[in-house]
Coordinates of C-alpha atoms and ligand atoms in Angstrom, one line a residue:
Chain A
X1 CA -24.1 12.7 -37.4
X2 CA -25.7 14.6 -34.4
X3 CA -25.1 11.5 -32.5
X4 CA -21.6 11.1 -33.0
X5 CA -21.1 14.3 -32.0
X6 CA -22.9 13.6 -28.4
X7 CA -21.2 10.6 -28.3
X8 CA -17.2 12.1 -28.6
X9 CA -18.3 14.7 -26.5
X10 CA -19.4 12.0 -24.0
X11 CA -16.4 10.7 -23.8
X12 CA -14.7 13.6 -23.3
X13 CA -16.3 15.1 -20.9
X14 CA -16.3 11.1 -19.5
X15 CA -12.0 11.2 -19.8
X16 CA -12.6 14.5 -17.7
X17 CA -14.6 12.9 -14.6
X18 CA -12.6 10.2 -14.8
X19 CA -9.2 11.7 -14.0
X20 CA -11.3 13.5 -11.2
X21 CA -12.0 9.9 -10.3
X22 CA -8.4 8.3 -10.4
X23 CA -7.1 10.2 -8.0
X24 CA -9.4 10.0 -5.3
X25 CA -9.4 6.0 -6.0
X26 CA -6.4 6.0 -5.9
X27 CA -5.6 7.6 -1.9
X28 CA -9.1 5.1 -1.3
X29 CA -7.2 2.5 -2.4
X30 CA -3.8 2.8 -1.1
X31 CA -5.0 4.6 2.2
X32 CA -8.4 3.4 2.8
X33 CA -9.7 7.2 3.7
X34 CA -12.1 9.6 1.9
X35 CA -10.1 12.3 0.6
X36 CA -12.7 15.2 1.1
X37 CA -10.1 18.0 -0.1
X38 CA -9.7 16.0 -3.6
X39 CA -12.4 18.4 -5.4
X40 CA -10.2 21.7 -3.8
X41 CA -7.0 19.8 -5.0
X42 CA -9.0 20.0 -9.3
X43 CA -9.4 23.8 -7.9
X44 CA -6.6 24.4 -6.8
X45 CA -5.0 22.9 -10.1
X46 CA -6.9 25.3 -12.4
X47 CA -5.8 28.4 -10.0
X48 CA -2.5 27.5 -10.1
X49 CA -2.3 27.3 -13.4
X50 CA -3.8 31.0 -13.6
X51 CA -1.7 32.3 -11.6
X52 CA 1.4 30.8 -13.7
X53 CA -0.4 32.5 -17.2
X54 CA -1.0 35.8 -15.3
X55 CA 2.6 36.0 -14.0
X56 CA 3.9 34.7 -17.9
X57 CA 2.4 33.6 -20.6
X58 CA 3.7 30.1 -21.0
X59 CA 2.3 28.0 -23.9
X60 CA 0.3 25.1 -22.9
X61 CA 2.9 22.1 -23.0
X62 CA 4.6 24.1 -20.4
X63 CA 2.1 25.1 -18.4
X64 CA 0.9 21.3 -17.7
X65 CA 3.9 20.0 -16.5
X66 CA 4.6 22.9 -13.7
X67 CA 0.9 22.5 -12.6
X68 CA 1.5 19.1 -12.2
X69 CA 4.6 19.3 -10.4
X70 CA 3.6 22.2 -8.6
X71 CA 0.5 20.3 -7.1
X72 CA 2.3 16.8 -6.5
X73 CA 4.6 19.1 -4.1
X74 CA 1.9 20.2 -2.1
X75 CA 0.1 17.0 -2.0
X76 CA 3.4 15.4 -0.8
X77 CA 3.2 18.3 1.4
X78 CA -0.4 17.6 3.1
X79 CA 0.0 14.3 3.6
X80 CA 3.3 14.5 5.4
X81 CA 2.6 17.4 7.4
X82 CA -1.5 16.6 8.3
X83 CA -2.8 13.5 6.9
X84 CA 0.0 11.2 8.0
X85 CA -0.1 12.4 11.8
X86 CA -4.3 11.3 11.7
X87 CA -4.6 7.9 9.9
X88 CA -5.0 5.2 12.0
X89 CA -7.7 2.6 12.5
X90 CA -10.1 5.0 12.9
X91 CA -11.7 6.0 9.7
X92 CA -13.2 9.7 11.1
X93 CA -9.8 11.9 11.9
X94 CA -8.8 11.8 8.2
X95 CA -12.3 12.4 6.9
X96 CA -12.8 15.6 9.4
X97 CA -9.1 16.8 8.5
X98 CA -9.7 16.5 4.8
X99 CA -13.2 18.2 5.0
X100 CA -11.1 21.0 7.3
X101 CA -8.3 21.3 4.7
X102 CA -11.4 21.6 1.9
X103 CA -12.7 24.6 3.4
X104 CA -9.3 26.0 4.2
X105 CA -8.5 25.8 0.8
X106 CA -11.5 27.4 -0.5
X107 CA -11.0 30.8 1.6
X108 CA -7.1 30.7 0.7
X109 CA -8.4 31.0 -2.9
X110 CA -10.8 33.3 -2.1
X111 CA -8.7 34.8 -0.7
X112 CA -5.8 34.9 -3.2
X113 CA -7.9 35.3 -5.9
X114 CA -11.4 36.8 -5.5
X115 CA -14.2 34.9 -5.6
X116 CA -14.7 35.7 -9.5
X117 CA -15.5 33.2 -12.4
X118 CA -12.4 32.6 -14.2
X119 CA -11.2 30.3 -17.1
X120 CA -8.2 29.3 -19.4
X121 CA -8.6 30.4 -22.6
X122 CA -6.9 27.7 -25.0
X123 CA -6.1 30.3 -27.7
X124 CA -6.3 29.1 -31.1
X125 CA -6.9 25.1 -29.6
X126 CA -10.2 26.5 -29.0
X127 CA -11.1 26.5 -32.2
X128 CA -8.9 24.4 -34.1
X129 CA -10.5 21.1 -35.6
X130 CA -9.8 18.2 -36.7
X131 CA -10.4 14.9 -38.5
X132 CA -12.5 13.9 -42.3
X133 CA -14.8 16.6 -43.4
X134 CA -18.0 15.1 -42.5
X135 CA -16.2 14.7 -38.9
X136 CA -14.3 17.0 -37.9
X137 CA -13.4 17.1 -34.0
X138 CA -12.2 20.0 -31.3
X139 CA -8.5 18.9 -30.8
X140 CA -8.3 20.1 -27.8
X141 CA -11.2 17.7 -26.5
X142 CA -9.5 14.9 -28.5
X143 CA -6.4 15.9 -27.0
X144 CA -7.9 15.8 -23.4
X145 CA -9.2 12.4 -24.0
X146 CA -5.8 11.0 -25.3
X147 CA -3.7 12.5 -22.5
X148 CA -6.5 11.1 -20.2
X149 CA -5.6 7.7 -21.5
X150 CA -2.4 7.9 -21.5
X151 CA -2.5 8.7 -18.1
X152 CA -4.3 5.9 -17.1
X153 CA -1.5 4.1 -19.4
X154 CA 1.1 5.6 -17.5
X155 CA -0.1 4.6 -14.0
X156 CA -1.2 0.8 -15.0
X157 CA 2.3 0.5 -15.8
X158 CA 4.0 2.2 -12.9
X159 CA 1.7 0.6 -10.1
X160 CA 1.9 -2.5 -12.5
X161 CA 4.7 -3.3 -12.7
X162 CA 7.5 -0.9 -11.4
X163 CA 9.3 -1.5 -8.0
X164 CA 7.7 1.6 -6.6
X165 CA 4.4 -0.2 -7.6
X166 CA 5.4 -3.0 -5.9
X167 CA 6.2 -0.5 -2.9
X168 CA 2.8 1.3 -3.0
X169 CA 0.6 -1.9 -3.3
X170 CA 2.6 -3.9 -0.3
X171 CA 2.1 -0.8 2.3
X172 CA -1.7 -0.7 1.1
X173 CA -2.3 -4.6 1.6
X174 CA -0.4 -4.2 4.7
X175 CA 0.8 -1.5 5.9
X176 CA 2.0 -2.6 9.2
X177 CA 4.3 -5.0 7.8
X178 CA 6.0 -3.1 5.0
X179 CA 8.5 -1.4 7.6
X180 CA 10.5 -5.1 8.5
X181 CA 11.6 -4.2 4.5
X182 CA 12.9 -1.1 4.7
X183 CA 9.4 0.5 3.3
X184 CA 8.6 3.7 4.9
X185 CA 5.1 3.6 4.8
X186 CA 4.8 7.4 5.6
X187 CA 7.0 8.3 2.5
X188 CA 5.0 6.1 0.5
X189 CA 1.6 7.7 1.4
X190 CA 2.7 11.3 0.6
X191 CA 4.1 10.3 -2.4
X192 CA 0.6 8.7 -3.4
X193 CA -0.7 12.1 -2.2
X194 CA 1.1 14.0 -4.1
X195 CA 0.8 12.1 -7.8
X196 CA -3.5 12.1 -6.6
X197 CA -2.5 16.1 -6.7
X198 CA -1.0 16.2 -9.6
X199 CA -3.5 14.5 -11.4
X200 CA -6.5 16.3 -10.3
X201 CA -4.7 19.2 -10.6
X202 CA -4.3 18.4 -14.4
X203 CA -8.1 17.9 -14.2
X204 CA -8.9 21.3 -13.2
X205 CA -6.3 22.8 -15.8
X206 CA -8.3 20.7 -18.6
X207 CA -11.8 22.0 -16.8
X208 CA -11.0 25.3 -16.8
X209 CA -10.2 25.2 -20.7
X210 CA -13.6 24.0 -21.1
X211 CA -15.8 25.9 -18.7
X212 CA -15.0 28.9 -15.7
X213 CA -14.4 27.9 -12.4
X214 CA -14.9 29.7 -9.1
X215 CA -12.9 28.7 -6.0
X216 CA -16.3 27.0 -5.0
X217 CA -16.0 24.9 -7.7
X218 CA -14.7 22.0 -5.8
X219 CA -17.3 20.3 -4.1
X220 CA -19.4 19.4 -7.6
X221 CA -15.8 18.0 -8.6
X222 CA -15.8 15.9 -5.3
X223 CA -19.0 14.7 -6.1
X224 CA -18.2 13.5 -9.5
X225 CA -15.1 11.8 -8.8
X226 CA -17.5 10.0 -6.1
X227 CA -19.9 8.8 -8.7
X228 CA -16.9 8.1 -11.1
X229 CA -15.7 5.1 -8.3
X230 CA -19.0 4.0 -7.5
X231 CA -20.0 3.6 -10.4
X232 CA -16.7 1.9 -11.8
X233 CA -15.6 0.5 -9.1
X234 CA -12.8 0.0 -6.7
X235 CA -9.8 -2.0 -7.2
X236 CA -8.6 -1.2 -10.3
X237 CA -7.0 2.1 -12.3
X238 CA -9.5 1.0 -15.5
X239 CA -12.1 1.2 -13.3
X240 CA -12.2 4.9 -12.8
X241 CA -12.2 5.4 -16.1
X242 CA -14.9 3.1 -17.0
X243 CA -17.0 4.7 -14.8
X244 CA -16.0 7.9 -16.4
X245 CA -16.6 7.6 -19.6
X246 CA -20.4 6.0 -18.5
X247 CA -21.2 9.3 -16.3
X248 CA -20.0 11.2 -19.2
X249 CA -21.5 9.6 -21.7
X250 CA -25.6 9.7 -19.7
X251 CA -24.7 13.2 -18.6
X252 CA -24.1 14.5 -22.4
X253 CA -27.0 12.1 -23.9
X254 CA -29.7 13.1 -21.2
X255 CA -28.9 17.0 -22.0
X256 CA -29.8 15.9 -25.8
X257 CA -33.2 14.2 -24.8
X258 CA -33.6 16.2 -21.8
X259 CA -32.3 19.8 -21.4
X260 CA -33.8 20.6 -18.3
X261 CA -32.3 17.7 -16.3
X262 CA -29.3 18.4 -14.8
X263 CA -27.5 16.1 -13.7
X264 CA -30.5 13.9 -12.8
X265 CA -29.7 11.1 -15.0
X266 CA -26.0 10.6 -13.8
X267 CA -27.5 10.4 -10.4
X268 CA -30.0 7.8 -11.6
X269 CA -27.1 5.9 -12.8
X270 CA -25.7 5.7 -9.4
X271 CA -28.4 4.6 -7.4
X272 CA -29.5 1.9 -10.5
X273 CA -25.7 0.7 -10.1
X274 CA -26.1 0.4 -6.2
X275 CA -29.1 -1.3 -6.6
X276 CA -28.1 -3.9 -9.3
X277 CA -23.9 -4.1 -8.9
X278 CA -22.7 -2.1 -5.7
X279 CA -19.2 -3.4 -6.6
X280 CA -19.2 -1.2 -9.7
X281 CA -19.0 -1.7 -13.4
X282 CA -15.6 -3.4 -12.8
X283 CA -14.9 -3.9 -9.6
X284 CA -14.0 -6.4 -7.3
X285 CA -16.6 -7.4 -4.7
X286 CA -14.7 -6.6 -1.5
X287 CA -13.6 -9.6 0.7
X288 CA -11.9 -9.3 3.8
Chain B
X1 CA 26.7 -11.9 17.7
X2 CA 23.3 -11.3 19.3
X3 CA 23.0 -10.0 22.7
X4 CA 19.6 -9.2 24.8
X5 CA 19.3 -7.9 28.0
X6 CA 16.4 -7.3 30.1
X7 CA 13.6 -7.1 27.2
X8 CA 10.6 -6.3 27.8
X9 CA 7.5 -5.4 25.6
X10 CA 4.1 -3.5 25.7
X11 CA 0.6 -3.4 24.1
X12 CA -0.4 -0.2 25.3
X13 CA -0.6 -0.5 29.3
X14 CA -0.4 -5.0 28.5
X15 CA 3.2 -6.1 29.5
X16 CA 3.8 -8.9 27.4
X17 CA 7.4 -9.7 28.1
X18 CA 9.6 -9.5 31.3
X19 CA 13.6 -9.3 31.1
X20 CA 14.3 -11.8 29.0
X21 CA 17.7 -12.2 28.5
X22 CA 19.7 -14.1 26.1
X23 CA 22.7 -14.3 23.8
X24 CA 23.5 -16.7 20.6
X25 CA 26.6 -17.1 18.4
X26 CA 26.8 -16.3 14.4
X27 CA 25.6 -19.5 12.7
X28 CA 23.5 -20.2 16.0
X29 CA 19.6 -21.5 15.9
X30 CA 17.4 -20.4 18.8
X31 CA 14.5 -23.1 19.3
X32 CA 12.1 -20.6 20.8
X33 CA 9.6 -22.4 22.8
X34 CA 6.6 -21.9 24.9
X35 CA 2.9 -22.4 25.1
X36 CA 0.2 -20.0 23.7
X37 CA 0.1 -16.6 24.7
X38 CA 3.6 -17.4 26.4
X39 CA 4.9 -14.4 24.5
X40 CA 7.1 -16.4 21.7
X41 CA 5.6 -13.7 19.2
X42 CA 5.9 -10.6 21.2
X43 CA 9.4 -11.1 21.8
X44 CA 10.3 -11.6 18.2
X45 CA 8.4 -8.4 17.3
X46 CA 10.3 -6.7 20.3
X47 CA 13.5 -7.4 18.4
X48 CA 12.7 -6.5 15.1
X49 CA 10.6 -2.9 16.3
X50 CA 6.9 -4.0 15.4
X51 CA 6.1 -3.2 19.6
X52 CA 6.7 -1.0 22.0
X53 CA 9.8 -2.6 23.6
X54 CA 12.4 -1.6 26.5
X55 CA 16.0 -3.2 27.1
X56 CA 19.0 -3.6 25.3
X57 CA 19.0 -5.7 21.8
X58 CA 22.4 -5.7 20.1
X59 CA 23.3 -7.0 16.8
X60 CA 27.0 -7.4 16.1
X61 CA 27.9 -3.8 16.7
X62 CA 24.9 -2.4 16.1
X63 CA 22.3 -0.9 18.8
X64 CA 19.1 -2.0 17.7
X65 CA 16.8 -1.1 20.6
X66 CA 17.7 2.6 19.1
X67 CA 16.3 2.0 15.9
X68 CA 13.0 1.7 14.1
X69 CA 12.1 -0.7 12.6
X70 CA 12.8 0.2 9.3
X71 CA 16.5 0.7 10.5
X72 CA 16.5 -2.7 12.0
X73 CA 15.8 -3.9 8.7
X74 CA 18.4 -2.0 7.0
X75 CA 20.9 -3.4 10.1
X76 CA 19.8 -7.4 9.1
X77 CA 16.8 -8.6 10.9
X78 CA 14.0 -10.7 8.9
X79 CA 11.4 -12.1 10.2
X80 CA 8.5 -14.9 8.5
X81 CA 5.7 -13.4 10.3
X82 CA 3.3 -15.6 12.3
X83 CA 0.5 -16.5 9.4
X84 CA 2.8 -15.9 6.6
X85 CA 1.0 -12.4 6.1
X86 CA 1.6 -12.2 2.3
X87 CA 1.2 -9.0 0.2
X88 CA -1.7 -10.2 -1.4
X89 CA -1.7 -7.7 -4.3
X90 CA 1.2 -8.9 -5.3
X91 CA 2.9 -12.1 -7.4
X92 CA 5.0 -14.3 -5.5
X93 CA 8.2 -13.2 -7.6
X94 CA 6.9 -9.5 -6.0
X95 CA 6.7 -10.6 -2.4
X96 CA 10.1 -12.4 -2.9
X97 CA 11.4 -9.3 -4.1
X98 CA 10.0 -7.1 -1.2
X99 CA 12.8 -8.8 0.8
X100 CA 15.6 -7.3 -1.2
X101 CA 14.2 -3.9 -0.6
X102 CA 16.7 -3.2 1.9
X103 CA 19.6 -3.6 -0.7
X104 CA 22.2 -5.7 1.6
X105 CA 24.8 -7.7 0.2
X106 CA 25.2 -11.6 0.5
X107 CA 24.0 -14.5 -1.4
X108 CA 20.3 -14.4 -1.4
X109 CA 18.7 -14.0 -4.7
X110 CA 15.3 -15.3 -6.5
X111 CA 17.8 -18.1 -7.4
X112 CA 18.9 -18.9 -4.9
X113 CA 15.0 -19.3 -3.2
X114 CA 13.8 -20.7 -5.6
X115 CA 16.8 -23.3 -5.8
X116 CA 15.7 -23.6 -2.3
X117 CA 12.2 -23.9 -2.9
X118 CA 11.5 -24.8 -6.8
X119 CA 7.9 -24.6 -6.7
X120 CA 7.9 -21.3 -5.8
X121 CA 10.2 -20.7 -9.4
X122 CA 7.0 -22.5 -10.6
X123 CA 4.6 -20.5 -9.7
X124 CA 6.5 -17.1 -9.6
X125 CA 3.9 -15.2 -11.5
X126 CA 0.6 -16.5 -9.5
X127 CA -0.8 -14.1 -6.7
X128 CA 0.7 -15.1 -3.3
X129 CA -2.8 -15.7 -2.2
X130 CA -3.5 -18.2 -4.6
X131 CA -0.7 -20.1 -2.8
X132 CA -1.3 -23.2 -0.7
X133 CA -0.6 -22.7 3.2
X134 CA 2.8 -24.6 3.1
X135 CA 3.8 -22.3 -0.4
X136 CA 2.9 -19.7 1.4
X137 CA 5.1 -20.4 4.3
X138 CA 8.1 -21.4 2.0
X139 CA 7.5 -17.7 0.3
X140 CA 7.9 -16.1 3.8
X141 CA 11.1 -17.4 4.5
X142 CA 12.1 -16.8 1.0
X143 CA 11.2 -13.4 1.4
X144 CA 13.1 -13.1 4.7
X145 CA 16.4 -14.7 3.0
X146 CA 16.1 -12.1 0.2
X147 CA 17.3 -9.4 2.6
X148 CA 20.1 -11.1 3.4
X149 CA 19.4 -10.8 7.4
X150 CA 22.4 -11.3 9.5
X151 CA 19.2 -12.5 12.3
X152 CA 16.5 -14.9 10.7
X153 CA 13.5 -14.9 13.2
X154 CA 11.2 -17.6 12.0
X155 CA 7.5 -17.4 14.1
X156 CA 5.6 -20.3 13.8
X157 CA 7.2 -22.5 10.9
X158 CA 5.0 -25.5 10.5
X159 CA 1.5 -24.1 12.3
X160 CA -1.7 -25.2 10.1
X161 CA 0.9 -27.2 7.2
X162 CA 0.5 -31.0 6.6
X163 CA 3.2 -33.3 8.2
X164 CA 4.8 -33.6 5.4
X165 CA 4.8 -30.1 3.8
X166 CA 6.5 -28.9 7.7
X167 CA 9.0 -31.9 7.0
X168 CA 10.1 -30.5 3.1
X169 CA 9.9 -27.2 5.1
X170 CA 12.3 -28.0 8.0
X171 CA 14.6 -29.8 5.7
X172 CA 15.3 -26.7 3.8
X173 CA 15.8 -25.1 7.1
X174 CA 18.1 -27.6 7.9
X175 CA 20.2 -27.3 4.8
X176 CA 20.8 -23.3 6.1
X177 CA 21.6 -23.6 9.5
X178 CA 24.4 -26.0 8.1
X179 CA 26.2 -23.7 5.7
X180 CA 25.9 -20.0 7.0
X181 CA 26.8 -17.4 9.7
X182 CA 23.3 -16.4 10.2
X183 CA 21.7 -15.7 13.6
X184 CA 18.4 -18.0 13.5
X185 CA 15.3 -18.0 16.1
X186 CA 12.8 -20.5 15.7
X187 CA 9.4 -20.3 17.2
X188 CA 7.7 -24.1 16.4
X189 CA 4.7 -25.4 18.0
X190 CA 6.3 -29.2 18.0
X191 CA 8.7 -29.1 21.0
X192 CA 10.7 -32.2 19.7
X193 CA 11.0 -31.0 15.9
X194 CA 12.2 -27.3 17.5
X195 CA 14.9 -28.9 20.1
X196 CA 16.1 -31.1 17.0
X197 CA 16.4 -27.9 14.8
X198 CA 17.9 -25.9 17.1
X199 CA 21.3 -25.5 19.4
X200 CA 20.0 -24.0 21.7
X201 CA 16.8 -23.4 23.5
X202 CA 14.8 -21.0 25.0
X203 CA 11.0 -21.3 26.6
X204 CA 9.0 -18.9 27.6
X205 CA 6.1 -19.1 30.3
X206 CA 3.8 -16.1 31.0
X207 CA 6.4 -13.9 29.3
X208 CA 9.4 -14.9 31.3
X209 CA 12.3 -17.3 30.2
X210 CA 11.0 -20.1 32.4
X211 CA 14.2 -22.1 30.8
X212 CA 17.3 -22.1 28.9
X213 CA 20.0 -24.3 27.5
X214 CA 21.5 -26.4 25.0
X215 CA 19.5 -28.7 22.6
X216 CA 21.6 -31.2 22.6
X217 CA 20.9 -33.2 25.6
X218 CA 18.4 -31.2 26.6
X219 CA 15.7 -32.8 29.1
X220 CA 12.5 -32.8 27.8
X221 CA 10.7 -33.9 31.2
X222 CA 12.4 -30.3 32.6
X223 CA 11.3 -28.6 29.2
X224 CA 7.3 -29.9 29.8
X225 CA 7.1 -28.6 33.5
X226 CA 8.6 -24.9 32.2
X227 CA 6.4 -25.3 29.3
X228 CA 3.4 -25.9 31.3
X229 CA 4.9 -24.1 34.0
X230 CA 4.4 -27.0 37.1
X231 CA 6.4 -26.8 39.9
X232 CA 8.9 -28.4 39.7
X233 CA 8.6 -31.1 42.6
Ligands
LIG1 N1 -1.6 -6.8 19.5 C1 -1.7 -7.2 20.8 N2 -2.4 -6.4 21.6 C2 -2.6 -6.7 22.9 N3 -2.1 -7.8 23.5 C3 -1.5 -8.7 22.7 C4 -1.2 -8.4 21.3 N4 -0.5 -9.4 20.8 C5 -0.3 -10.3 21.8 N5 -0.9 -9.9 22.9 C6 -0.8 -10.5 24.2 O1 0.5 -10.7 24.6 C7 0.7 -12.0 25.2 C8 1.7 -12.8 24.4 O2 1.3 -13.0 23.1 P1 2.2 -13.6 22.0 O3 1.4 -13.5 20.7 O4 3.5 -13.0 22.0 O5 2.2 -15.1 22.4 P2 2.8 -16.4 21.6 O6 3.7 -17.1 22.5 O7 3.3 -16.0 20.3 O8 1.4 -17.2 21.4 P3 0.9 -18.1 20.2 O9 1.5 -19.5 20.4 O10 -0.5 -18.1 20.4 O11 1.4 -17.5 18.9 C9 -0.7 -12.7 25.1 O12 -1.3 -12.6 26.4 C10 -1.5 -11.9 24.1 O13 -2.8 -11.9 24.5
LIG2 MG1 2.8 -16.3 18.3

C-alpha cells in the first residue's frame, strides 16, 4: 500500500517537472535557444498569482486562467521587445539576455514582494481526498496530474494538427523561408513565448500549492525542466512528460530508500541517460 | 505587368547583382539563364525580399521594392526555392497548404495540385522529407501555385531529377504557361529545355544581364558566348 502511495506521488510530483519541462522544450525546439529566464517565468507565475489572491480572493478555477493569461502577455511581451531583436545564428546573445532577464526578474520580485517564503494555500483541496477506501488520493494532486495531461493533450493537438501548428513548426524547420508565405516569423516566436509563459506560469501556481516559494526559487525550477528534456528528450511534446514522470518518480522513491539524498538520484538518472541514450527516453537522435 | 529597373543586390559588403533591368507581360515566361554563381538566384531572391536589394521592382501597380517580404507575398510573388527547401516537420498536404497562407483569391487549391501532380494526392499524408527529389520539386511548385502568385519564380526546376522526372515536370509547366495570366521566371540549368519553355530570355554573367531577347528564334551560338561570357569576335 505504502508503495502505491510513493508511486501516485511520483507521478505527481513527475506531471509537476514536466510542465516545467514543456515549456522550455518547447522555445528549444521552435527557437533553438536556452531559455535561461524559464525557472523566473514558474516564479513569476506563483507571485502573480499571490498577488491576484491578496488583491481578491478569487476561487481557484479563476485564479488559473488569469495567471495564465496574465503570463502569456508578458512572455509575448519579452520575446517581442528583447529576445526577438538578439536571435540570430549565434547561439550566445539569447543565452546572456535570458540569464540577464533571470536576474532582473529575481530583484523585481524581491523587490515587489520581499524576499519572504510564501505559498497558496488550496483551502479545503488541501485536504479533500478521494478514491476507494483502502486508496484514497489528495484531489488536488490528482487534479494537477490530470490538468498536466490535459495540457499535454491540448498542445499535441494544436501543434498537431491546427494551422497555427502548421505555422509554428514551418518557421522552426525554417525560419528563413516562412516569410515568402506571409508567416511573420517574429509574431510567431512571441506567441511561442508567451504560451512557454503561460504554462510555466501554471507550474509555479500548482508548486506553490504544494510547497513555499521564494523569489529565488527559480533556478532549482530551471534545473529541473533541464533534466526533464534531457532525460526525455527533444522533439516531441510526450517527451517532456516522459521524462517527467521518470525524474518524479526516482526523486520520490530514493527519498523512501534514502532520506538523506537529495536530489542525488535524479542527477544519477541524468548522467546514466547521457551515458547510455543522450537522445533521451524518447527522442529523436538529432540529424542535420 | 512586371517592370525592373536597375536591380541590384547585396550579401553584406558582396554585390551580387548590377542594374539588371527587365520587363515581361501577364501570361509571360522568363527563361532565366546563366552559369553558376552568375547571380540567377540572387536576383530571384532580390525580387521576392529574401536580400538586401536596391532598384525599382513593380508588380502591376504595386511597389514591391517597398515591401518586405512578407508583403511581397501578400502582393503575389511565389517562389520554388533553389533545393526545394521543404518544411520537413511537416506532411506534404501541410507544406501544400503553407502556400495558401497568404489567403489570395484565384484557382489554386490542393485540387487543383494535385490534379496537377496526382502523386502528390497520393502521398498527401507522408512527411515531405520522405519524398523523392523530383516529388519534392513537384511539391514546391505546388506550394508556390497555392498562393495564387500573380509572379511564379521557379529557381532551378530540374537540378539533381532524372531526365525523365524533369520531362513530367516541365510538361506540367507547360500546361500552365498555356492557360493563365501569370508572370513566370524560370531559372533551368539546360539552356535548350529553358529557351523552349520560355518567351523570352534573359542571361546573366557575373551579375549583369550579359543578354536579352525573345526565345523564339533566339541564337544559341550568341547565348553560349554571353553564357560563358567570350568576346564576342
Ligand atoms: N548567402 C550568400 N552570401 C554571400 N554570397 C552569396 C550568397 N548567396 C550567393 N552569394 C554569391 O552571389 C553570387 C551569385 O550567386 P547566386 O546564388 O545568385 O548564383 P546562381 O546564378 O544562382 O548560381 P547557381 O547556378 O550556382 O545556383 C555568387 O558569387 C555567390 O557566391
Ligand atoms: Mg542559384
Amino acid at each position: 500500500m505504502i508503495w502505491f502511495e510513493t508511486l501516485f506521488s511520483g507521478l505527481t510530483l513527475g506531471g509537476l517537472y514536466a510542465l516545467f519541462g514543456l515549456g522550455l522544450s518547447l522555445i528549444f525546439g521552435v527557437m533553438k535557444i536556452a531559455n535561461i529566464a524559464h525557472g523566473e517565468l514558474v516564479i513569476a507565475g506563483a507571485f502573480l498569482a499571490f498577488a491576484v489572491v491578496d488583491l481578491l480572493p478569487v476561487p481557484l478555477w479563476l485564479l488559473l486562467p488569469l495567471v495564465t493569461m496574465g503570463m502569456f502577455a508578458v512572455g509575448y511581451a519579452l520575446q517581442s521587445a528583447l529576445v526577438n531583436r538578439v536571435l540570430g545564428d549565434d547561439p550566445l546573445p539569447p543565452l546572456l539576455l535570458t540569464f540577464g532577464i533571470s536576474i532582473v526578474a529575481q530583484n523585481l520580485l524581491v523587490e515587489i514582494f520581499g524576499a519572504d517564503n510564501r505559498a497558496l494555500d488550496p483551502g479545503w483541496l488541501a485536504t479533500a481526498r478521494i478514491g476507494p477506501v483502502w486508496f484514497p488520493v489528495g484531489l488536488l494532486p490528482l487534479g494537477t496530474l490530470i490538468l498536466t495531461v490535459v495540457l499535454f493533450g491540448v498542445l499535441h493537438l494544436g501543434i498537431g494538427h491546427t494551422r497555427w501548428g502548421r505555422i509554428v513548426r514551418a518557421t522552426s524547420d525554417d525560419p528563413a523561408l516562412v516569410g515568402l508565405f506571409g508567416v511573420k516569423r517574429r509574431r510567431v516566436f512571441a506567441v511561442v513565448m508567451g504560451v512557454s509563459a503561460a504554462l510555466a506560469a501554471l507550474a509555479g501556481v500548482l508548486l506553490a500549492m504544494r510547497s513555499s516559494v521564494t523569489p529565488f526559487s527559480g533556478v532549482e525550477r530551471l534545473l529541473i525542466a533541464f533534466e526533464v528534456i534531457v532525460i526525455g528528450g527533444l522533439g516531441s511534446i510526450w517527451a517532456s512528460l516522459l521524462g517527467g514522470l521518470a525524474l518524479g518518480l526516482v526523486h520520490v522513491i530514493s527519498f523512501r530508500l534514502d532520506p538523506a539524498s537529495g536530489l542525488l538520484y535524479g542527477h544519477i538518472l541524468l548522467l546514466v541517460i547521457l551515458l547510455i541514450r543522450p537522445e533521451g527516453l524518447a527522442g529523436r537522435k538529432v540529424t542535420r | 505587368m512586371l517592370e525592373i529597373r536597375g536591380l541590384d543586390a547585396f550579401y553584406g559588403d558582396f554585390q551580387a547583382l548590377f542594374g539588371v533591368d527587365l520587363s515581361l507581360q501577364p501570361g509571360q515566361t522568363l527563361a532565366l539563364i546563366g552559369a553558376n554563381g552568375a547571380g540567377k538566384s540572387s536576383f530571384l531572391h532580390a525580387i521576392c525580399g529574401m536580400t538586401q536589394a536596391r532598384g525599382s521592382v513593380r508588380l502591376g501597380d504595386t511597389d514591391l521594392a517597398a515591401l518586405p517580404a512578407v508583403g511581397r507575398a501578400a502582393a503575389g510573388v511565389a517562389l520554388s526555392p533553389e533545393g526545394r527547401r521543404m518544411f520537413l516537420s511537416l506532411s506534404v498536404r501541410e507544406n501544400l497548404l503553407m502556400g495558401a497562407n497568404v489567403r489570395r483569391r484565384g484557382p489554386w487549391t490542393l485540387d487543383r495540385v494535385t490534379g496537377l501532380f496526382p502523386i502528390l494526392g497520393e502521398f498527401a499524408d507522408r512527411p515531405a522529407g520522405l519524398l523523392s527529389g523530383g516529388q519534392q520539386q513537384m511539391v514546391a511548385i505546388g506550394r508556390a501555385l497555392m498562393a495564387n502568385p500573380a509572379l511564379l519564380l521557379l529557381d532551378e526546376v530540374s537540378l539533381g531529377l532524372a531526365p525523365v522526372v524533369a520531362q513530367e515536370v516541365h510538361a506540367a509547366l507547360a500546361m500552365l504557361r498555356d492557360q493563365s495570366e501569370m508572370i513566370t521566371i524560370m531559372v533551368e540549368q539546360d539552356v535548350n529545355r529553358a529557351i523552349a519553355a520560355g518567351d523570352r530570355f534573359l542571361c546573366l554573367l557575373e551579375g549583369r544581364a550579359a543578354l536579352t531577347g525573345p526565345c523564339a528564334g533566339a541564337d544559341l551560338d550568341a547565348i553560349g558566348r554571353a553564357y560563358f561570357g567570350e568576346d564576342d569576335t
